[in-house]
Amino acid sequence: MAVRLWKRISKGHVRVVVFGAGGSGKSTLGKFLAGDDLDTDYRESHHLESYKLDSTTPCTILVPPGQEGLRPKTWSDLQRHIASGRSTTALHVVSWGLDEIHPLRYVDHAAYRPGMTVEEFVAAYTEAQRNEELQVIAALAKHLGNAPNHLSLVTVVTKQDLWWPSRTNVRSHYTSGEYAKHVADLRSHVGDQKFTHQIWSASLVRKNLRDGEHTTLVPVAAGYDDAIRNWHVGRLVELIQAEVDHAGE
């Protein structure tokens, strides 16, 4: 399905820039859209990934590493892609804070406090990671506000299979909560007529969230089946397809 998506593109060189915290699923999304095999084991990326897509028009997805210490080397260049008008489509990958923690043990993470249960750690960890998501979107508002062309932002909420029972809270957070406020700031910087934002969620790889010792932190939600996953994945592909088609006009 993903390969057919890109074959339909017939105009323009489309550059899709992907931002997001480390472990949120950026590389997985890039591989998925390129039709590559998906890894079930997390591999931390330390360099800019470029996915050449098989289409009648050259089309590239640029995925920088999300670790905070690695961002200055690559994010500034990609932000300039948008600020200069070379890219008009950006994907912000978030996960309700359920970012990969591997290879760390959860007890070695900065969010852990002595005596915490796994559940208490997960609550503290995901809150900290959601705050990092806010920092990313705030930085985008700061650096992309002068984009000369129309800017299309798609927020992709991954790990749907893990947070599915909390989907009402997740939807509220990203559509009307703190995250939405930062998107509104970005809109005000770019200009309402030059900015569009869409949001969609999916599970690209269905698996438990585990730490470096394979301790299960968050299991795949009971009742989250293939029908739910396939419908959301299909709609995500359609959404991104429409954005890329428009960018290539």
Short mmCIF file of C-alpha atoms in Angstrom, two decimals:
data_model
loop_
_atom_site.label_atom_id
_atom_site.label_comp_id
_atom_site.label_asym_id
_atom_site.label_seq_id
_atom_site.Cartn_x
_atom_site.Cartn_y
_atom_site.Cartn_z
CA MET A 1 0.00 0.00 0.00
CA ALA A 2 2.77 2.42 0.94
CA VAL A 3 4.68 1.77 -2.32
CA ARG A 4 1.54 2.33 -4.40
CA LEU A 5 1.08 5.62 -2.57
CA TRP A 6 4.38 7.01 -3.84
CA LYS A 7 3.97 5.69 -7.39
CA ARG A 8 0.98 7.99 -7.81
CA ILE A 9 3.07 11.09 -7.26
CA SER A 10 3.75 12.70 -10.64
CA LYS A 11 4.79 16.29 -10.05
CA GLY A 12 7.56 18.10 -8.22
CA HIS A 13 10.35 16.87 -5.96
CA VAL A 14 8.72 16.32 -2.60
CA ARG A 15 10.83 16.47 0.54
CA VAL A 16 9.06 15.34 3.69
CA VAL A 17 10.88 16.32 6.87
CA VAL A 18 10.24 14.25 10.00
CA PHE A 19 10.78 15.55 13.53
CA GLY A 20 10.24 13.94 16.93
CA ALA A 21 11.85 12.73 20.13
CA GLY A 22 14.13 9.70 20.15
CA GLY A 23 12.24 6.41 20.25
CA SER A 24 8.92 7.87 19.12
CA GLY A 25 8.83 5.91 15.86
CA LYS A 26 10.30 8.27 13.23
CA SER A 27 12.54 5.69 11.55
CA THR A 28 9.76 3.12 11.62
CA LEU A 29 7.44 5.58 9.88
CA GLY A 30 10.07 6.37 7.25
CA LYS A 31 10.66 2.68 6.53
CA PHE A 32 6.94 1.99 6.45
CA LEU A 33 6.27 4.72 3.90
CA ALA A 34 9.21 3.54 1.79
CA GLY A 35 7.90 -0.02 1.78
CA ASP A 36 10.90 -1.37 3.72
CA ASP A 37 10.79 -4.21 6.24
CA LEU A 38 10.08 -3.01 9.77
CA ASP A 39 12.28 -3.96 12.71
CA THR A 40 10.58 -5.23 15.84
CA ASP A 41 13.71 -4.52 17.88
CA TYR A 42 14.53 -0.88 18.57
CA ARG A 43 17.76 0.44 17.09
CA GLU A 44 18.74 3.94 18.12
CA SER A 45 19.62 6.15 15.17
CA HIS A 46 22.63 8.47 15.33
CA HIS A 47 22.57 9.99 11.85
CA LEU A 48 20.26 11.54 9.30
CA GLU A 49 18.25 8.87 7.50
CA SER A 50 17.14 9.47 3.94
CA TYR A 51 14.50 7.27 2.34
CA LYS A 52 14.44 7.31 -1.45
CA LEU A 53 10.95 6.50 -2.54
CA ASP A 54 10.07 4.59 -5.70
CA SER A 55 7.88 7.03 -7.60
CA THR A 56 7.62 8.75 -10.96
CA THR A 57 8.81 11.92 -9.25
CA PRO A 58 11.86 12.03 -6.94
CA CYS A 59 10.55 11.94 -3.41
CA THR A 60 12.54 11.82 -0.20
CA ILE A 61 11.75 11.46 3.48
CA LEU A 62 14.39 12.98 5.75
CA VAL A 63 14.52 11.56 9.28
CA PRO A 64 17.04 13.06 11.73
CA PRO A 65 17.96 11.43 15.05
CA GLY A 66 15.69 12.48 17.89
CA GLN A 67 18.10 12.28 20.82
CA GLU A 68 18.48 15.76 22.26
CA GLY A 69 22.28 15.73 22.10
CA LEU A 70 22.23 14.87 18.39
CA ARG A 71 19.64 17.39 17.25
CA PRO A 72 21.89 20.44 16.72
CA LYS A 73 23.86 18.59 14.01
CA THR A 74 20.87 17.80 11.81
CA TRP A 75 17.71 19.59 12.89
CA SER A 76 18.98 23.07 12.04
CA ASP A 77 19.67 22.03 8.44
CA LEU A 78 16.21 20.50 8.07
CA GLN A 79 14.58 23.51 9.63
CA ARG A 80 16.32 25.59 6.99
CA HIS A 81 14.85 23.30 4.33
CA ILE A 82 11.43 24.50 5.42
CA ALA A 83 12.41 28.09 6.16
CA SER A 84 13.86 28.37 2.64
CA GLY A 85 10.80 26.80 1.03
CA ARG A 86 12.59 23.66 -0.19
CA SER A 87 10.28 21.56 1.97
CA THR A 88 6.65 22.34 2.65
CA THR A 89 5.57 19.19 4.48
CA ALA A 90 6.65 18.24 8.00
CA LEU A 91 5.67 15.24 10.10
CA HIS A 92 5.91 15.46 13.88
CA VAL A 93 5.98 11.96 15.35
CA VAL A 94 4.74 11.66 18.94
CA SER A 95 3.70 8.66 21.02
CA TRP A 96 1.81 9.86 24.13
CA GLY A 97 5.20 9.72 25.82
CA LEU A 98 5.64 5.99 25.21
CA ASP A 99 9.04 6.37 23.59
CA GLU A 100 11.44 3.45 23.46
CA ILE A 101 13.69 3.24 26.53
CA HIS A 102 15.94 0.42 25.28
CA PRO A 103 18.86 -0.21 25.91
CA LEU A 104 18.38 1.31 29.38
CA ARG A 105 16.89 -0.56 32.30
CA TYR A 106 13.95 1.42 33.59
CA VAL A 107 15.62 1.66 37.02
CA ASP A 108 18.55 3.46 35.36
CA HIS A 109 16.42 6.12 33.71
CA ALA A 110 16.40 9.68 35.08
CA ALA A 111 12.65 9.47 35.70
CA TYR A 112 13.07 6.55 38.11
CA ARG A 113 13.00 7.14 41.86
CA PRO A 114 13.96 4.48 44.45
CA GLY A 115 11.03 2.32 45.42
CA MET A 116 8.96 3.05 42.32
CA THR A 117 6.81 0.28 40.91
CA VAL A 118 6.82 -0.29 37.16
CA GLU A 119 3.46 1.46 36.92
CA GLU A 120 4.70 4.47 38.88
CA PHE A 121 7.78 4.70 36.71
CA VAL A 122 5.74 4.54 33.51
CA ALA A 123 3.55 7.40 34.74
CA ALA A 124 6.59 9.57 35.51
CA TYR A 125 8.42 8.57 32.35
CA THR A 126 5.57 9.22 29.94
CA GLU A 127 4.85 12.59 31.54
CA ALA A 128 8.49 13.59 31.04
CA GLN A 129 8.44 12.39 27.43
CA ARG A 130 5.22 14.26 26.68
CA ASN A 131 6.91 17.39 27.98
CA GLU A 132 9.72 16.72 25.52
CA GLU A 133 7.15 16.47 22.73
CA LEU A 134 5.95 19.94 23.73
CA GLN A 135 9.51 21.24 23.61
CA VAL A 136 9.89 19.90 20.08
CA ILE A 137 6.71 21.53 18.78
CA ALA A 138 7.63 24.77 20.56
CA ALA A 139 11.02 24.74 18.83
CA LEU A 140 9.32 24.17 15.49
CA ALA A 141 7.11 27.20 16.12
CA LYS A 142 10.23 29.26 16.76
CA HIS A 143 12.27 28.10 13.78
CA LEU A 144 9.63 27.51 11.11
CA GLY A 145 7.61 30.65 11.62
CA ASN A 146 9.24 32.42 8.67
CA ALA A 147 8.53 29.70 6.11
CA PRO A 148 7.93 31.53 2.80
CA ASN A 149 5.54 28.94 1.37
CA HIS A 150 2.54 27.10 2.67
CA LEU A 151 3.52 24.78 5.53
CA SER A 152 1.66 21.53 6.08
CA LEU A 153 2.19 19.83 9.44
CA VAL A 154 0.96 16.33 10.17
CA THR A 155 1.13 15.11 13.76
CA VAL A 156 1.45 11.32 13.75
CA VAL A 157 0.64 9.72 17.11
CA THR A 158 2.31 6.31 17.15
CA LYS A 159 2.11 3.42 19.65
CA GLN A 160 -1.68 3.31 19.38
CA ASP A 161 -1.63 -0.34 20.44
CA LEU A 162 -0.22 0.70 23.84
CA TRP A 163 -2.41 3.68 24.73
CA TRP A 164 -5.67 2.52 23.14
CA PRO A 165 -7.59 2.24 26.47
CA SER A 166 -6.67 5.89 27.18
CA ARG A 167 -7.59 7.14 23.71
CA THR A 168 -10.04 9.77 24.99
CA ASN A 169 -7.28 11.41 27.05
CA VAL A 170 -4.79 11.06 24.21
CA ARG A 171 -7.15 12.71 21.74
CA SER A 172 -7.86 15.55 24.15
CA HIS A 173 -4.17 16.18 24.81
CA TYR A 174 -3.24 16.52 21.16
CA THR A 175 -6.37 18.24 19.85
CA SER A 176 -7.31 20.64 22.64
CA GLY A 177 -4.67 20.41 25.40
CA GLU A 178 -1.14 21.71 25.83
CA TYR A 179 0.04 20.27 22.53
CA ALA A 180 -2.72 22.04 20.65
CA LYS A 181 -1.66 25.35 22.20
CA HIS A 182 1.81 25.00 20.72
CA VAL A 183 0.36 24.15 17.32
CA ALA A 184 -1.72 27.32 17.58
CA ASP A 185 1.48 29.27 18.28
CA LEU A 186 3.04 27.79 15.14
CA ARG A 187 -0.05 28.74 13.15
CA SER A 188 0.15 32.32 14.41
CA HIS A 189 3.82 32.53 13.41
CA VAL A 190 3.32 31.11 9.92
CA GLY A 191 -0.04 32.73 9.27
CA ASP A 192 -3.45 31.11 9.13
CA GLN A 193 -3.63 31.21 5.33
CA LYS A 194 -0.23 29.54 4.96
CA PHE A 195 -0.59 26.75 7.51
CA THR A 196 -2.54 23.52 7.78
CA HIS A 197 -2.37 20.93 10.53
CA GLN A 198 -3.78 17.44 10.63
CA ILE A 199 -3.42 14.74 13.24
CA TRP A 200 -3.79 10.99 13.01
CA SER A 201 -2.78 7.99 15.07
CA ALA A 202 -1.74 4.45 14.28
CA SER A 203 0.27 1.46 15.43
CA LEU A 204 3.06 0.85 12.92
CA VAL A 205 4.49 -2.13 14.81
CA ARG A 206 2.40 -3.89 17.41
CA LYS A 207 4.60 -4.82 20.37
CA ASN A 208 4.99 -4.41 24.12
CA LEU A 209 7.08 -1.51 25.44
CA ARG A 210 10.06 -3.08 27.20
CA ASP A 211 13.27 -1.84 28.76
CA GLY A 212 16.82 -3.06 28.13
CA GLU A 213 16.31 -6.13 30.32
CA HIS A 214 13.08 -7.03 28.51
CA THR A 215 10.94 -5.99 31.47
CA THR A 216 7.48 -5.25 30.11
CA LEU A 217 6.60 -1.66 30.95
CA VAL A 218 3.40 -1.35 28.92
CA PRO A 219 1.78 -4.35 27.21
CA VAL A 220 -0.22 -4.23 24.01
CA ALA A 221 -3.74 -3.29 25.05
CA ALA A 222 -6.29 -6.07 25.33
CA GLY A 223 -8.88 -5.77 22.58
CA TYR A 224 -6.59 -3.93 20.18
CA ASP A 225 -6.92 -6.15 17.12
CA ASP A 226 -5.88 -6.22 13.47
CA ALA A 227 -9.11 -4.58 12.31
CA ILE A 228 -8.47 -1.51 14.46
CA ARG A 229 -4.83 -1.31 13.44
CA ASN A 230 -5.38 -1.83 9.72
CA TRP A 231 -8.10 0.81 9.50
CA HIS A 232 -5.98 3.46 11.20
CA VAL A 233 -2.84 2.58 9.23
CA GLY A 234 -4.80 2.76 5.98
CA ARG A 235 -6.18 6.18 6.82
CA LEU A 236 -2.72 7.41 7.81
CA VAL A 237 -1.35 6.40 4.40
CA GLU A 238 -4.24 8.17 2.67
CA LEU A 239 -3.65 11.33 4.69
CA ILE A 240 0.06 11.49 3.94
CA GLN A 241 -0.62 10.59 0.32
CA ALA A 242 -2.91 13.59 -0.03
CA GLU A 243 -0.32 15.89 1.56
CA VAL A 244 2.46 14.66 -0.72
CA ASP A 245 0.27 14.90 -3.82
CA HIS A 246 -0.53 18.50 -2.93
CA ALA A 247 3.11 19.34 -2.23
CA GLY A 248 4.11 17.97 -5.62
CA GLU A 249 1.69 20.14 -7.58
#
